GROMACS .gro file of C-alpha atoms in nm:
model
  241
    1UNK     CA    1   8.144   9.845  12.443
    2UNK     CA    2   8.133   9.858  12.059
    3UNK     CA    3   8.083   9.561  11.843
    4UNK     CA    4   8.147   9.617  11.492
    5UNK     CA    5   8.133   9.299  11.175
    6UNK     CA    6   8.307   9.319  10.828
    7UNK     CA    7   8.127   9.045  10.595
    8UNK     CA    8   8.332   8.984  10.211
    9UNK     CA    9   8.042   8.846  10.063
   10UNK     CA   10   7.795   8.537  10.164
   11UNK     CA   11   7.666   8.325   9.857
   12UNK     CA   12   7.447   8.145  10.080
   13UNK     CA   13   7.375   8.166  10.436
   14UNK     CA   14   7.612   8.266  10.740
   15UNK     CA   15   7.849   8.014  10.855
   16UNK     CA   16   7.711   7.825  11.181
   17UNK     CA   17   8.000   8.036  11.437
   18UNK     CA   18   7.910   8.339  11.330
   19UNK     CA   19   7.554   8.288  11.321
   20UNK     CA   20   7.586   8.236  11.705
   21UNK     CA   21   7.777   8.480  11.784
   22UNK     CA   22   7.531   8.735  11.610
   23UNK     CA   23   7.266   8.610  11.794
   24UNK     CA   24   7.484   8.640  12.138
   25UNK     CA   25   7.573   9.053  12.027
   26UNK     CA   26   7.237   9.162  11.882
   27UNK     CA   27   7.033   9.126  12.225
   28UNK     CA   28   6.834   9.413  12.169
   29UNK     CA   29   6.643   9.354  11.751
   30UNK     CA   30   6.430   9.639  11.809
   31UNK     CA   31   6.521   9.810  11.474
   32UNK     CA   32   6.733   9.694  11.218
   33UNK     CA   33   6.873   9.986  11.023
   34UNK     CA   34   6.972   9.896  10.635
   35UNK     CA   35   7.178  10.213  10.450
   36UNK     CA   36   7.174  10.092  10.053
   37UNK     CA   37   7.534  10.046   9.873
   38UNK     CA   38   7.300  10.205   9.566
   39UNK     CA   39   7.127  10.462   9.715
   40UNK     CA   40   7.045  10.595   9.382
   41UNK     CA   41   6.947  10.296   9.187
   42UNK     CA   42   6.607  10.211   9.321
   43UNK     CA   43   6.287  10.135   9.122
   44UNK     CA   44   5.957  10.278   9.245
   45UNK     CA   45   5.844  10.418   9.565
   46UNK     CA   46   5.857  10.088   9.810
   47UNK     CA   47   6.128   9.867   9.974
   48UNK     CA   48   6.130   9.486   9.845
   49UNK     CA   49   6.312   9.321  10.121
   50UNK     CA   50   6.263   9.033   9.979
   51UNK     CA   51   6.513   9.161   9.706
   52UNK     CA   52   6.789   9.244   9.938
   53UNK     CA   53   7.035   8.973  10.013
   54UNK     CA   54   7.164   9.131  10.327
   55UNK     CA   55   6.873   9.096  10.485
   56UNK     CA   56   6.742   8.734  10.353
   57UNK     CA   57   7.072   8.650  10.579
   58UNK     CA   58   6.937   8.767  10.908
   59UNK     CA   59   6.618   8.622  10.817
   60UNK     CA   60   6.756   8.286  10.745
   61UNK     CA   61   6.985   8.347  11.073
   62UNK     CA   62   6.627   8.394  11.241
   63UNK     CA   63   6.769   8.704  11.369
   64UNK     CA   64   6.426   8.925  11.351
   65UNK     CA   65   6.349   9.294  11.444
   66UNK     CA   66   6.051   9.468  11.534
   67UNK     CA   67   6.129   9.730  11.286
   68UNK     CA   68   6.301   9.748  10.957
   69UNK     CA   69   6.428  10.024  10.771
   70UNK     CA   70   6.597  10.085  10.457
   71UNK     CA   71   6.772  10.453  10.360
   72UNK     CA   72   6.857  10.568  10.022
   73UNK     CA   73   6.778  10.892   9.860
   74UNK     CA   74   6.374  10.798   9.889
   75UNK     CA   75   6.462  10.869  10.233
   76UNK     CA   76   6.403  11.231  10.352
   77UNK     CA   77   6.810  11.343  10.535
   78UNK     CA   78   6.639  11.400  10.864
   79UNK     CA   79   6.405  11.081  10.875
   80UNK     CA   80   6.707  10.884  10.813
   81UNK     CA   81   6.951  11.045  11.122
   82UNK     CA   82   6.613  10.996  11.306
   83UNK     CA   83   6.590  10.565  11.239
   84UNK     CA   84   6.936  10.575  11.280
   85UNK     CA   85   6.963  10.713  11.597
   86UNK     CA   86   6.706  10.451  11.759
   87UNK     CA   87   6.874  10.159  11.560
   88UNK     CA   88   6.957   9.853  11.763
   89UNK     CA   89   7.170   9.738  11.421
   90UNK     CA   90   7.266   9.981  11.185
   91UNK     CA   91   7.398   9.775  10.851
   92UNK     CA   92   7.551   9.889  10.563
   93UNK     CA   93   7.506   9.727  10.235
   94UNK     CA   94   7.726   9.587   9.971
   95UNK     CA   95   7.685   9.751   9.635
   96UNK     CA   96   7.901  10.071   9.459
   97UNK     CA   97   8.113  10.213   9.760
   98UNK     CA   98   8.193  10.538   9.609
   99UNK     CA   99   7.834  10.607   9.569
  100UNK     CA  100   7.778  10.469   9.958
  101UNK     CA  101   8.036  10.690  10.043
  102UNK     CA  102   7.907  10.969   9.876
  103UNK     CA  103   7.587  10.915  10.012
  104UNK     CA  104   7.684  10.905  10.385
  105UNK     CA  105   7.858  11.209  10.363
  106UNK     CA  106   7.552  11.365  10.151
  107UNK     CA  107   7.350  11.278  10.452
  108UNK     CA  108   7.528  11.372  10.735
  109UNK     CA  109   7.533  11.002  10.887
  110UNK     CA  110   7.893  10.927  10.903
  111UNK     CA  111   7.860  11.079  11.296
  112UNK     CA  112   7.564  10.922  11.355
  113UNK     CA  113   7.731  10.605  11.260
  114UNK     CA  114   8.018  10.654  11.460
  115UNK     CA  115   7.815  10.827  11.767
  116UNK     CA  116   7.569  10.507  11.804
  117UNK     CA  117   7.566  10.234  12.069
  118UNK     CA  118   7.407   9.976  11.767
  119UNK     CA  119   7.617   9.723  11.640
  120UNK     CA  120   7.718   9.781  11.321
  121UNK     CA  121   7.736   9.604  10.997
  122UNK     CA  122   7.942   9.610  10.687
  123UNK     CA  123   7.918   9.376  10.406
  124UNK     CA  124   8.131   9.421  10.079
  125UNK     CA  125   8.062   9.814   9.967
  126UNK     CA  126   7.960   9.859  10.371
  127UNK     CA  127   8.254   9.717  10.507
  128UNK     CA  128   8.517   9.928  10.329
  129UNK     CA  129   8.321  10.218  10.417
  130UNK     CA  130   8.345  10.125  10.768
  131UNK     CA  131   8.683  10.081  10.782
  132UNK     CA  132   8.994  10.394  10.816
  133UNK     CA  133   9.070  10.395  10.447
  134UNK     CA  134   8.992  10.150  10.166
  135UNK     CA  135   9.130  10.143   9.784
  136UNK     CA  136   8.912  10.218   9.447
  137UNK     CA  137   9.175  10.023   9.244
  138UNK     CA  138   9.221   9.978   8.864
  139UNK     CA  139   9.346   9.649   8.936
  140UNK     CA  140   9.030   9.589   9.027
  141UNK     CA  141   8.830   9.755   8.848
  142UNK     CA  142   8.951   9.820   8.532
  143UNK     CA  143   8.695  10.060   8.429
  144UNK     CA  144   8.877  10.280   8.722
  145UNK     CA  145   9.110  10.535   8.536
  146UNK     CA  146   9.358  10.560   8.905
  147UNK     CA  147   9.382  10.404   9.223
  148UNK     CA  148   9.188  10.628   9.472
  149UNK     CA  149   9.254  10.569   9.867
  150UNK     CA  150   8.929  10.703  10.058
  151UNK     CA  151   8.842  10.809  10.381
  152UNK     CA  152   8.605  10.553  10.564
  153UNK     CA  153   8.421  10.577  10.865
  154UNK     CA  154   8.713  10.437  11.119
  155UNK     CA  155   8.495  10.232  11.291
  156UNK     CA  156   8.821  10.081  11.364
  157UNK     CA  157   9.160  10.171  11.255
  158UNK     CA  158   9.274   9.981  10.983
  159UNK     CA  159   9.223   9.924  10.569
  160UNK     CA  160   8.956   9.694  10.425
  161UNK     CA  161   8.941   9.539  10.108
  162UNK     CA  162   8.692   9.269  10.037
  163UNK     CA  163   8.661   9.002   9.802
  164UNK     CA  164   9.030   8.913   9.810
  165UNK     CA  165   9.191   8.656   9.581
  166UNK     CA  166   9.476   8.443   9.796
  167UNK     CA  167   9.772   8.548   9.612
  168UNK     CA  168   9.966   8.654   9.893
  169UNK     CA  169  10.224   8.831   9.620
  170UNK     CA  170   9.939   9.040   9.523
  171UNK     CA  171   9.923   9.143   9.904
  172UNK     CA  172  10.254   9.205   9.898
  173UNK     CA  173  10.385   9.365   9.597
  174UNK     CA  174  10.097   9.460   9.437
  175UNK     CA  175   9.830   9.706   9.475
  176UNK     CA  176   9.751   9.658   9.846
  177UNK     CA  177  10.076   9.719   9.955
  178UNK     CA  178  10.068  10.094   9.893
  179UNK     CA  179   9.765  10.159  10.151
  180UNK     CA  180   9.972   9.886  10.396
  181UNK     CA  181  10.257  10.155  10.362
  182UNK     CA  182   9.982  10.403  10.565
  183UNK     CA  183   9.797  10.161  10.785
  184UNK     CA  184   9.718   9.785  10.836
  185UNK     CA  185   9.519   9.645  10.574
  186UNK     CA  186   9.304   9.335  10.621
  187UNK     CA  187   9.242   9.129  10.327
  188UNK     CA  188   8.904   8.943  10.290
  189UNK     CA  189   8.809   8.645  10.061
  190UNK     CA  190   8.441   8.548   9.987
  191UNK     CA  191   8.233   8.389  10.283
  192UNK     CA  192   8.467   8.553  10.527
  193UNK     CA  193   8.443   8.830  10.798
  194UNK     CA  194   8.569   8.987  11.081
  195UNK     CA  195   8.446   9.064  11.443
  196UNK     CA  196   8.585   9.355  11.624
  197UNK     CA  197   8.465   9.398  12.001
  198UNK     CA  198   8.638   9.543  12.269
  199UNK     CA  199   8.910   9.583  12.074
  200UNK     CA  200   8.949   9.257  12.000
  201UNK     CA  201   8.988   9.075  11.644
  202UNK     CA  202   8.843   8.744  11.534
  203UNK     CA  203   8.792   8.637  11.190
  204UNK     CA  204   8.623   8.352  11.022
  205UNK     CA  205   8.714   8.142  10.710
  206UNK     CA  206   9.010   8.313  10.500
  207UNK     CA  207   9.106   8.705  10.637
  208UNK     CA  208   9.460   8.821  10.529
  209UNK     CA  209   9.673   9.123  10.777
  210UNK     CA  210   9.898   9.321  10.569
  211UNK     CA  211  10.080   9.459  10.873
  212UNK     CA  212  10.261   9.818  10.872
  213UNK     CA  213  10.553   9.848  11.103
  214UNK     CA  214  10.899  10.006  11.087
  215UNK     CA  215  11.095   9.772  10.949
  216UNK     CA  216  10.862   9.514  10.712
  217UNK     CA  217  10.571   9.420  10.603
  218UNK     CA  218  10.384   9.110  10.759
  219UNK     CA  219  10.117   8.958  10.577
  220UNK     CA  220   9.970   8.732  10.881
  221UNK     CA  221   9.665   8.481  10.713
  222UNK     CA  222   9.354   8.342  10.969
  223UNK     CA  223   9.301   8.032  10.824
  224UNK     CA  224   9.028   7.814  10.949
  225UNK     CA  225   8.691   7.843  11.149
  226UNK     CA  226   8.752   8.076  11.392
  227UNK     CA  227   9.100   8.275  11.443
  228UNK     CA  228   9.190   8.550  11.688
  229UNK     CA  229   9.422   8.853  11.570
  230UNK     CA  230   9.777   8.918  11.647
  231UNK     CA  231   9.840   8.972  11.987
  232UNK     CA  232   9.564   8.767  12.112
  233UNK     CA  233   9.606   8.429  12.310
  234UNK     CA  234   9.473   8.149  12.158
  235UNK     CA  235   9.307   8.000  11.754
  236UNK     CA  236   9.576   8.220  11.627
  237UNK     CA  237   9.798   8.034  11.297
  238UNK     CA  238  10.036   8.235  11.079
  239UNK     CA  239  10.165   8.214  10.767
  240UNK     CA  240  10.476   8.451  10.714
  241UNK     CA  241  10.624   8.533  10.367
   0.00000   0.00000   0.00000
């Protein structure tokens, strides 16, 4: 049974549903696992966690772990497969996904990742790189010369793309819906995320489905609290364009 969470981006604190339900899947907080979205940019030799807003999150969730560890390249490549492998929560930061992505592959931890029994973690950066394929867009990024599809992890097999603006045209016409033409893309705005376990989907606050099949394309929006995905009884409401 693997449990996996895509977080946009929380400004704040987590919202009060998904608080609880992190506390009901992270039974065992033995060691919390934190890979950096800037595993290059770091300033001397120790970890501030005080200075990483991932992890003021689960501290203000009062979800606590006998260990804590944070990898970037301070982090000797076989220390870091070592704390991952024991991780009860391995969580990937938000930050610069290229240079995540990079780094993981660098590393050698995209197996580990995908061999452990932890539940794992995305937020922003961490959640595209857990995903089947995310987009480095100029339309996002202007500074971005062309659009870039990469390889994630496939945690689960679908598209990412957090910190979505509602504009469902943009979904549809614009530069989403080339990746939608390869795979189902799920759209995240800010203070939103997605829990995937057993297979199932549930999403909280505003998560967008750009869905590929044969004939169209489906955009599908969660809107509310606490929504289930397609083909699941139940909190499900649509909006089709």
């Amino acid at each position: 049974m693997r449990t996996y969470y895509y977080f946009s981006w929380f400004n704040h604190f987590f919202p009060e549903k998904l608080f609880k339900l992190l506390h009901e899947d992270i039974q065992d907080r033995k060691s919390l696992v934190m890979i950096s979205g800037d595993p290059s940019d770091y300033e001397g030799e120790q970890v501030n966690f005080d200075d990483i807003t991932e992890w003021t999150w689960f501290t203000q969730a009062n979800l606590r772990f006998d260990e804590t560890h944070f990898i970037d390249y301070r982090m000797q490549q076989e220390e870091a497969q070592q704390v991952m492998r024991n991780a009860s929560v391995i969580y990937l930061c938000g930050g610069d996904p290229v240079q995540q992505h990079d780094f993981l592959a660098k590393y050698e931890l995209s197996n580990v990742i995908k061999n452990s029994n932890a539940v794992i973690i995305g937020a922003s950066a961490g959640s595209l790189n857990m995903a089947a394929k995310w987009l480095f867009s100029n339309d996002t990024i202007p500074e971005v010369e062309t659009s870039i599809i990469y390889e994630g992890l496939s945690c689960n097999a679908f598209a990412y793309e957090s910190h979505a603006q509602r504009d469902y045209a943009t979904f549809v016409e614009g530069y989403l819906f080339t990746l939608s033409e390869e795979i189902d893309v799920y759209a995240a705005e800010q203070e939103s995320a997605m829990r995937v376990k057993d297979g199932k989907h549930f999403s909280w606050n505003k998560v967008v489905q750009l869905q590929r099949n044969e004939h169209s394309y489906r955009p599908t929006a969660f809107i509310g609290g606490f929504s289930s995905a397609p083909g699941q009884d139940g909190y499900k409401r649509s909006l089709k364009l």
